[in-house]
mmCIF file of C-alpha atoms and ligand atoms in Angstrom:
data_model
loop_
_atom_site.group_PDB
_atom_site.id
_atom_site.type_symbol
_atom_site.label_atom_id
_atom_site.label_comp_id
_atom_site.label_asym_id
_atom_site.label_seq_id
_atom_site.Cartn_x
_atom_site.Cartn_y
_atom_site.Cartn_z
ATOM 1 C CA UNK A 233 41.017 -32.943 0.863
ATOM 2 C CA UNK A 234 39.893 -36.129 -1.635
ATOM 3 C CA UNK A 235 38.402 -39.292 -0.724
ATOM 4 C CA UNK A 236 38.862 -41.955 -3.127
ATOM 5 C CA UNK A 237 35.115 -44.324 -3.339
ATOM 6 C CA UNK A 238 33.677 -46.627 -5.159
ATOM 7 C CA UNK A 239 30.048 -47.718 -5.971
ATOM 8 C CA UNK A 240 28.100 -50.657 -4.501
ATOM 9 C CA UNK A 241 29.607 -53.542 -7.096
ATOM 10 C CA UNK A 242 26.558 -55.523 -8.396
ATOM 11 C CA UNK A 243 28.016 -58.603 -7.139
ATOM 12 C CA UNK A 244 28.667 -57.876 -3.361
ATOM 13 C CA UNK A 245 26.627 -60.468 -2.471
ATOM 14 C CA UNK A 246 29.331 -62.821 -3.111
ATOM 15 C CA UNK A 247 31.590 -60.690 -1.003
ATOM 16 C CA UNK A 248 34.293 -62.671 1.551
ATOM 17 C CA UNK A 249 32.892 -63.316 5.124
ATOM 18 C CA UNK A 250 34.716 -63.834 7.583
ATOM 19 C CA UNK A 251 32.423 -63.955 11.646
ATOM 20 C CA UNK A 252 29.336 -63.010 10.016
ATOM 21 C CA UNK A 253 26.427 -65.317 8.501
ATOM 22 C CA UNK A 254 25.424 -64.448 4.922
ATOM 23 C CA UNK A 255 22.231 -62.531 4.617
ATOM 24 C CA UNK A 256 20.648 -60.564 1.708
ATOM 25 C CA UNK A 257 21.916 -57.233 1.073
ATOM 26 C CA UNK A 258 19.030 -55.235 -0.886
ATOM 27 C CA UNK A 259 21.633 -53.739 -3.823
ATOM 28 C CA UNK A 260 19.296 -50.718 -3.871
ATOM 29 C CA UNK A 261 19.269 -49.509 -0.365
ATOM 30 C CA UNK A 262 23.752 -50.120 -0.133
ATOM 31 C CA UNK A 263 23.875 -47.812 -3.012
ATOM 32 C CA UNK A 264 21.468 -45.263 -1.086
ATOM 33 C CA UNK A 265 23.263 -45.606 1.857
ATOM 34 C CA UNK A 266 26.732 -45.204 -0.108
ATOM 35 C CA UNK A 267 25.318 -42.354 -2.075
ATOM 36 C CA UNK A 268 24.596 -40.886 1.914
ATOM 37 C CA UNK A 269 28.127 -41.631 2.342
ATOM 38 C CA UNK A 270 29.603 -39.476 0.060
ATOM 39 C CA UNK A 271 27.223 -37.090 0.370
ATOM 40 C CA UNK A 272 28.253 -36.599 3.967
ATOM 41 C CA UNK A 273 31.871 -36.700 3.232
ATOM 42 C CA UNK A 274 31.431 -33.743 1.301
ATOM 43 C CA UNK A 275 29.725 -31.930 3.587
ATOM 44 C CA UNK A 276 32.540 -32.445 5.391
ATOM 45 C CA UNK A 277 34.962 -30.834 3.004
ATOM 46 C CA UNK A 278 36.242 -33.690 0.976
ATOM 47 C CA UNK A 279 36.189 -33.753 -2.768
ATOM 48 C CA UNK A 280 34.679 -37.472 -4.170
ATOM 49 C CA UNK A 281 37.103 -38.775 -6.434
ATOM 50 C CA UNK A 282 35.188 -41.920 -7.838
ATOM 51 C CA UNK A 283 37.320 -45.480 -8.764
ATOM 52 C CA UNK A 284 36.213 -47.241 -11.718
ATOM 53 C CA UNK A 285 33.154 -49.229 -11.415
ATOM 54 C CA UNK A 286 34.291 -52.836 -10.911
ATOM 55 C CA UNK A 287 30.892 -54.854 -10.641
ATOM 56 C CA UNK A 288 32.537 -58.359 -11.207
ATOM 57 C CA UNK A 289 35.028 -57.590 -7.625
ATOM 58 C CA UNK A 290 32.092 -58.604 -4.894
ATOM 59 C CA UNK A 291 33.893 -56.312 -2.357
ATOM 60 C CA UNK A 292 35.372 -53.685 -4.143
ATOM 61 C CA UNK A 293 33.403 -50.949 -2.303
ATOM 62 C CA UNK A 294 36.098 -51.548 0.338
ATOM 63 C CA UNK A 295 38.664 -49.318 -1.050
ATOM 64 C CA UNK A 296 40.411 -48.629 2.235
ATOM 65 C CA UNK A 297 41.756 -52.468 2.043
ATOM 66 C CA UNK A 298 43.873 -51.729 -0.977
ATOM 67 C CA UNK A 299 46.275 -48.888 0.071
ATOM 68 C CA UNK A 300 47.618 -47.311 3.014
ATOM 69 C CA UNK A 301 48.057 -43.385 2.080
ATOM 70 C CA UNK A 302 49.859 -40.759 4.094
ATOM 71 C CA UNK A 303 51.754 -37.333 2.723
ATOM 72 C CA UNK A 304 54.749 -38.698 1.134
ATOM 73 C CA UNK A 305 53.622 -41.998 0.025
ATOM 74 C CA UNK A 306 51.048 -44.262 -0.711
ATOM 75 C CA UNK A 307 51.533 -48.356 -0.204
ATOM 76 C CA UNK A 308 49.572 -50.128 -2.499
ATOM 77 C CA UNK A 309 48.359 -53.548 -0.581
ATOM 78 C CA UNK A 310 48.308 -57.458 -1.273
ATOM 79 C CA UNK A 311 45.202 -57.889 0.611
ATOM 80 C CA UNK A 312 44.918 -60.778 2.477
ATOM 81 C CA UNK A 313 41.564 -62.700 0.362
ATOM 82 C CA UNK A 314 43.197 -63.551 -2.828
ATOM 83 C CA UNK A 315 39.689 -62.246 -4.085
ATOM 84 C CA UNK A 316 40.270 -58.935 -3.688
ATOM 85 C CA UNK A 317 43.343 -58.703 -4.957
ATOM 86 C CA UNK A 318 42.431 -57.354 -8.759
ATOM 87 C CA UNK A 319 40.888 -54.560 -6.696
ATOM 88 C CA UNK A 320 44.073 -52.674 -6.486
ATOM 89 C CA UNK A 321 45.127 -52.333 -10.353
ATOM 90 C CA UNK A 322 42.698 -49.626 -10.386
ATOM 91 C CA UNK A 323 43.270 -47.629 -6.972
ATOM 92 C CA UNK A 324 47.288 -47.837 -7.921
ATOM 93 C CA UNK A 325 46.485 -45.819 -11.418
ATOM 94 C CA UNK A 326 44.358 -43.087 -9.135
ATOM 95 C CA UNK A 327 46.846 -42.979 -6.137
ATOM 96 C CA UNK A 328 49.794 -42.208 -9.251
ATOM 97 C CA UNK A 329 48.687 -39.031 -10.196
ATOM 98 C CA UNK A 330 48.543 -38.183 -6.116
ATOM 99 C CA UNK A 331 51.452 -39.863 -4.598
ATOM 100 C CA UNK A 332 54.924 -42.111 -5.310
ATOM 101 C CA UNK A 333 53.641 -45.917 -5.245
ATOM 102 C CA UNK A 334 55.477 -48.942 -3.738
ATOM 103 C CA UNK A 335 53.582 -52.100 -3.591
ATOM 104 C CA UNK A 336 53.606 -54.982 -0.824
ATOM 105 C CA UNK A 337 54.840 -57.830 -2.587
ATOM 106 C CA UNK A 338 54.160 -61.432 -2.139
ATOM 107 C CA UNK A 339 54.635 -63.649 0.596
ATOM 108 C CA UNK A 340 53.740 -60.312 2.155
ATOM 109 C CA UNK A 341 49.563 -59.760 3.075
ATOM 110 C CA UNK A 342 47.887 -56.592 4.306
ATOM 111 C CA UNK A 343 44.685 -55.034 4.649
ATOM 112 C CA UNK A 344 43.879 -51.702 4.624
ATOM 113 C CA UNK A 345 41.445 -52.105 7.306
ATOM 114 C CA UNK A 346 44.293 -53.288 9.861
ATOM 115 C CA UNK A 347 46.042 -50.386 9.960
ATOM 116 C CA UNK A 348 45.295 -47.396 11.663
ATOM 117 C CA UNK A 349 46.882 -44.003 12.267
ATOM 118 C CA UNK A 350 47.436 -42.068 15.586
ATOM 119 C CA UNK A 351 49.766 -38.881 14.763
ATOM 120 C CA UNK A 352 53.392 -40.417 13.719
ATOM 121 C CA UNK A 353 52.295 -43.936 14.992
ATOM 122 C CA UNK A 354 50.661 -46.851 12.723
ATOM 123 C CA UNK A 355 48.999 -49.676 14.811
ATOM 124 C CA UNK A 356 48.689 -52.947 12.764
ATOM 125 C CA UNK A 357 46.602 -55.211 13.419
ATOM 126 C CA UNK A 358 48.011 -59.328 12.989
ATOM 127 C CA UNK A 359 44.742 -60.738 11.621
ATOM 128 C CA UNK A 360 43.457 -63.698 8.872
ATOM 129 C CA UNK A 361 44.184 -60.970 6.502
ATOM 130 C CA UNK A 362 47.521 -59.481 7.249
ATOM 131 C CA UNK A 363 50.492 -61.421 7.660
ATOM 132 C CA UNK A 364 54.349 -60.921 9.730
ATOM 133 C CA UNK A 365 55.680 -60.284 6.347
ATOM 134 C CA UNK A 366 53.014 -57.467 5.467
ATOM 135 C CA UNK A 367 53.743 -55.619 8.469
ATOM 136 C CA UNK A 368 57.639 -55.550 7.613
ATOM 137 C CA UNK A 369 57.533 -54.064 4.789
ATOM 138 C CA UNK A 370 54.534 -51.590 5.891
ATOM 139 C CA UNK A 371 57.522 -50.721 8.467
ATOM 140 C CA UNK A 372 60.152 -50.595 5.670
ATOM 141 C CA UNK A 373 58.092 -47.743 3.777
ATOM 142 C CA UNK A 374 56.844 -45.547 6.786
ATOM 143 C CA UNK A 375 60.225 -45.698 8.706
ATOM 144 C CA UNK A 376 62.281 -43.465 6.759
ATOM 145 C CA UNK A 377 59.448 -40.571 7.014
ATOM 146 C CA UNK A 378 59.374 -40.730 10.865
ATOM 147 C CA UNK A 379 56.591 -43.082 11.446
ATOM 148 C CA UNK A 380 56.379 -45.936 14.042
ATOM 149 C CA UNK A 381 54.891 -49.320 13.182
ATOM 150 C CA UNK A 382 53.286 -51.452 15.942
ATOM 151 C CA UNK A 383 51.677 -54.837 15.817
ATOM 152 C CA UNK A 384 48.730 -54.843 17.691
ATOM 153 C CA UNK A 385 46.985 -58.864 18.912
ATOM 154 C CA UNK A 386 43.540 -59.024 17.672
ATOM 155 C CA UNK A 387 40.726 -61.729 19.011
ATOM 156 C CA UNK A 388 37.938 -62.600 17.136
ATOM 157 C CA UNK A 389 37.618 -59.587 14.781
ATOM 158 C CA UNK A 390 38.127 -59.165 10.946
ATOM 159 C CA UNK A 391 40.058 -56.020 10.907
ATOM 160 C CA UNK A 392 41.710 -54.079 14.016
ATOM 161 C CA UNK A 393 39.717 -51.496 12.801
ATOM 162 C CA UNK A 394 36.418 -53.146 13.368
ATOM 163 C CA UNK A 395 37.880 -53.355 17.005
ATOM 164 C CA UNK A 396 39.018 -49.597 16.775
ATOM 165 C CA UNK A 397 39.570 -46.601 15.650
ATOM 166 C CA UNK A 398 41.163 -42.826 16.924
ATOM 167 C CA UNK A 399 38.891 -40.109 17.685
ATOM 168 C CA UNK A 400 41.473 -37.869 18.240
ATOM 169 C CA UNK A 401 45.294 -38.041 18.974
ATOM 170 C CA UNK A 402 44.797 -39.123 22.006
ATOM 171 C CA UNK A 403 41.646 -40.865 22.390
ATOM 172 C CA UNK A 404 40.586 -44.046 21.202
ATOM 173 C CA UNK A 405 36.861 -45.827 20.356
ATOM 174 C CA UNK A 406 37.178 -49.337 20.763
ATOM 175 C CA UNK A 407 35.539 -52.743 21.925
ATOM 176 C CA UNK A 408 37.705 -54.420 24.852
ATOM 177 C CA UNK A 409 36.714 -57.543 23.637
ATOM 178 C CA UNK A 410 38.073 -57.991 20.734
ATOM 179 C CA UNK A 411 41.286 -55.155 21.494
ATOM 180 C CA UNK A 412 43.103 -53.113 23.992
ATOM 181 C CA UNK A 413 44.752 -49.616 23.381
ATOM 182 C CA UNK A 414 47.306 -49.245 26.901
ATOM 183 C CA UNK A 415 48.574 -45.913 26.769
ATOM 184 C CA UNK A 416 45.493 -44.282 24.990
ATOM 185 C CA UNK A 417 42.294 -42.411 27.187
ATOM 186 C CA UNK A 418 39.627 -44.876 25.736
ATOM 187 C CA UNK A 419 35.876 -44.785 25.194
ATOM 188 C CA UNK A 420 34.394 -48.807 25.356
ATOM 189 C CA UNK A 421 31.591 -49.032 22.778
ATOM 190 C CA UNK A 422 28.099 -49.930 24.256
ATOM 191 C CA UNK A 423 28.218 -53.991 25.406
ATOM 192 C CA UNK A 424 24.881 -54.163 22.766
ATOM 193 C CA UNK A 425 26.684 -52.602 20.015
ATOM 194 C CA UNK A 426 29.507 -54.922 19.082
ATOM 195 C CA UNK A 427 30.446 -52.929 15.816
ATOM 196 C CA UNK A 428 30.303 -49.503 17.012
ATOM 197 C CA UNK A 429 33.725 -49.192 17.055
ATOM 198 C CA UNK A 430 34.759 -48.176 13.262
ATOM 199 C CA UNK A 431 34.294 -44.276 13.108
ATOM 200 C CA UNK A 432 35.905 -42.355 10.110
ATOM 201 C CA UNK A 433 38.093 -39.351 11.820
ATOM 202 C CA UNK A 434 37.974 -35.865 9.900
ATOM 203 C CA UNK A 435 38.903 -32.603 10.668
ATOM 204 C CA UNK A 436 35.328 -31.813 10.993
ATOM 205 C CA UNK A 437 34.196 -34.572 13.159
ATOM 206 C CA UNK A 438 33.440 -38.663 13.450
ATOM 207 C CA UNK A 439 31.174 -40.651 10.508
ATOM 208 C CA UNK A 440 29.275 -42.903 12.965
ATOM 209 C CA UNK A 441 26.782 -45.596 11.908
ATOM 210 C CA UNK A 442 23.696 -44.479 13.180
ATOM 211 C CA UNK A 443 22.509 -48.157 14.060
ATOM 212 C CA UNK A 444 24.552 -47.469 17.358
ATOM 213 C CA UNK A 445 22.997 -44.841 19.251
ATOM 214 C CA UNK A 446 24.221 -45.801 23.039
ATOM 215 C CA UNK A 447 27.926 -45.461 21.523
ATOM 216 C CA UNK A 448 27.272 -42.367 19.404
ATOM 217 C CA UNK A 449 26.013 -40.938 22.880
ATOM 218 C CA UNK A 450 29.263 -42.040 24.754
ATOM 219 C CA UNK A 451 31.397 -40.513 22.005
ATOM 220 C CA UNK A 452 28.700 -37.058 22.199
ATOM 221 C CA UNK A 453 29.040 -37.004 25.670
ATOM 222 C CA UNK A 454 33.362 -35.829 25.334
ATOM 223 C CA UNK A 455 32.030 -33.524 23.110
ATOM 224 C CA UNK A 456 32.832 -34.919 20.173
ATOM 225 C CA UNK A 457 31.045 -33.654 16.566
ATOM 226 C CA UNK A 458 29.000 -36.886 15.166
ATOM 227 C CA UNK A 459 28.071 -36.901 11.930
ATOM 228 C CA UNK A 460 25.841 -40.278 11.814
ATOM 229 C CA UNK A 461 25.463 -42.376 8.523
ATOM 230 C CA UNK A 462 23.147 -45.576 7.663
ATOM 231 C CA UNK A 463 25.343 -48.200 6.950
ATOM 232 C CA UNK A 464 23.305 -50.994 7.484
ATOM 233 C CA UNK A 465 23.829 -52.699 4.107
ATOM 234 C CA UNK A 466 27.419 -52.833 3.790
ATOM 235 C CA UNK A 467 27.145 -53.876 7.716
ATOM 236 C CA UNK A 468 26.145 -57.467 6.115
ATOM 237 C CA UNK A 469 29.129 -57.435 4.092
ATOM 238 C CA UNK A 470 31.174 -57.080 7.073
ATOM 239 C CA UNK A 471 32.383 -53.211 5.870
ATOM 240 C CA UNK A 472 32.468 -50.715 8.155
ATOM 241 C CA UNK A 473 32.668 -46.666 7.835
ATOM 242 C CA UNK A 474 36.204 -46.565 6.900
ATOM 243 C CA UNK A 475 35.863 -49.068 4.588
ATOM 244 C CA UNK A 476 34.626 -47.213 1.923
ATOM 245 C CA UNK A 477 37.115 -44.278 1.577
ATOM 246 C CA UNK A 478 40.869 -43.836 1.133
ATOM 247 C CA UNK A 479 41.379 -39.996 2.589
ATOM 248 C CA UNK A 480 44.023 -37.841 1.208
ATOM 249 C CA UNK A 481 45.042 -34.990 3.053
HETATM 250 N N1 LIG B 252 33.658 -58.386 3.032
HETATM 251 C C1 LIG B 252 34.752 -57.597 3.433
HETATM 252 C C2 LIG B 252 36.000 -58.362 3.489
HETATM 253 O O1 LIG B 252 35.958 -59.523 3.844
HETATM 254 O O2 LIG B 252 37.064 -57.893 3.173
#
């Protein structure tokens, strides 16, 4: 298994915000944190494939924005921020040597971080970032290898996985006000911890951020491995757990 990262850019504290207020990030301590990252993801049985440093791109840490990867294919995106678009000339020439590429192409917009897996079944979030268009041809790619593609409403939210994400095939983590799952069994993150929510699935357990205990209890108490991470850096630059990987099988 690889996971595609990429260090702490220099300038990420220019990095897009979207519901949160700008406050210092110590540079330092999100390269710590990021170095944790890894470090856990490899206890985990991944392989660290690092990206190019890009220190000019403010929020190029957030490598899951720029591609949408599954076994046959991967989808290079056109994120929604126009800002972050360079970001992907780089993770296109790393995906190559893994996977056939196909880009989104313009008027088309999509984030990484609005899409999420379950099984055969891609939920999509329709957010600032990704657009009707974006979601068509996201549809146009996966179809023809037997997946589904299903536009999920957001409110409020940057990324509909801020709002969620799949502990297992059937089980969802998410926060009900800002998204609902019907159909899924569904554990609510903890009404103090807003941002709970984005948990990176591996075969070996959930990445949680450990500045949600209450939630990382709820997901404990299904019995469910947690492997918590501080992430309270890249929190300020709205980026979550997934965020900063692009998992290959
Ligand atoms: N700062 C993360 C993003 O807006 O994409």
């Amino acid at each position: 298994m690889i996971a595609l990262t990429r260090s702490v850019p220099s300038s990420i504290a220019n990095c897009e915000l979207t519901h949160l207020q700008r406050e210092p990030i110590d540079l330092e301590r999100a390269k710590q944190q990021h170095r944790q990252y890894e470090e856990t993801l490899a206890s985990l049985g991944y392989t660290i494939v690092h990206l190019p440093d890009t220190p000019e791109l403010p929020d190029s840490v957030f490598v899951e924005d720029t591609a949408v990867v599954t076994d046959e294919i991967a989808i290079i995106t056109r994120p929604g921020a126009a800002s972050r678009r360079p970001e992907t000339v780089t993770v296109a020439d790393a995906l190559r040597q893994y996977r056939p590429i196909v880009h989104i192409q313009e008027p088309g917009t999509l984030d990484g971080g609005d899409v999420l897996r379950i099984g055969k079944r891609f939920f999509v979030g329709r957010s600032d970032r990704t657009n009707e268009q974006g979601i068509e041809q996201l549809r146009m790619y996966l179809t023809p290898f037997g997946y589904s593609v299903e536009e999920v409403v957001l409110n409020d939210c940057l990324h509909l996985k801020t709002a969620v994400t799949a502990l297992n095939e059937t089980m969802v983590l998410l926060n009900p006000a800002w998204v609902r799952m019907p159909g899924f069994e569904t554990i609510e993150t903890d009404p103090a911890e807003a941002f709970a929510a984005n948990v990176l699935l591996t075969p070996r357990g959930v990445m949680m951020s450990a500045a949600f205990p209450r939630t990382i209890e709820r997901v404990r108490s299904r019995g469910i491995d947690v492997h918590p991470v501080d992430a309270s850096e890249l929190a300020k630059a709205e980026g979550g757990l997934t965020c900063c990987s692009l998992l290959l099988a």
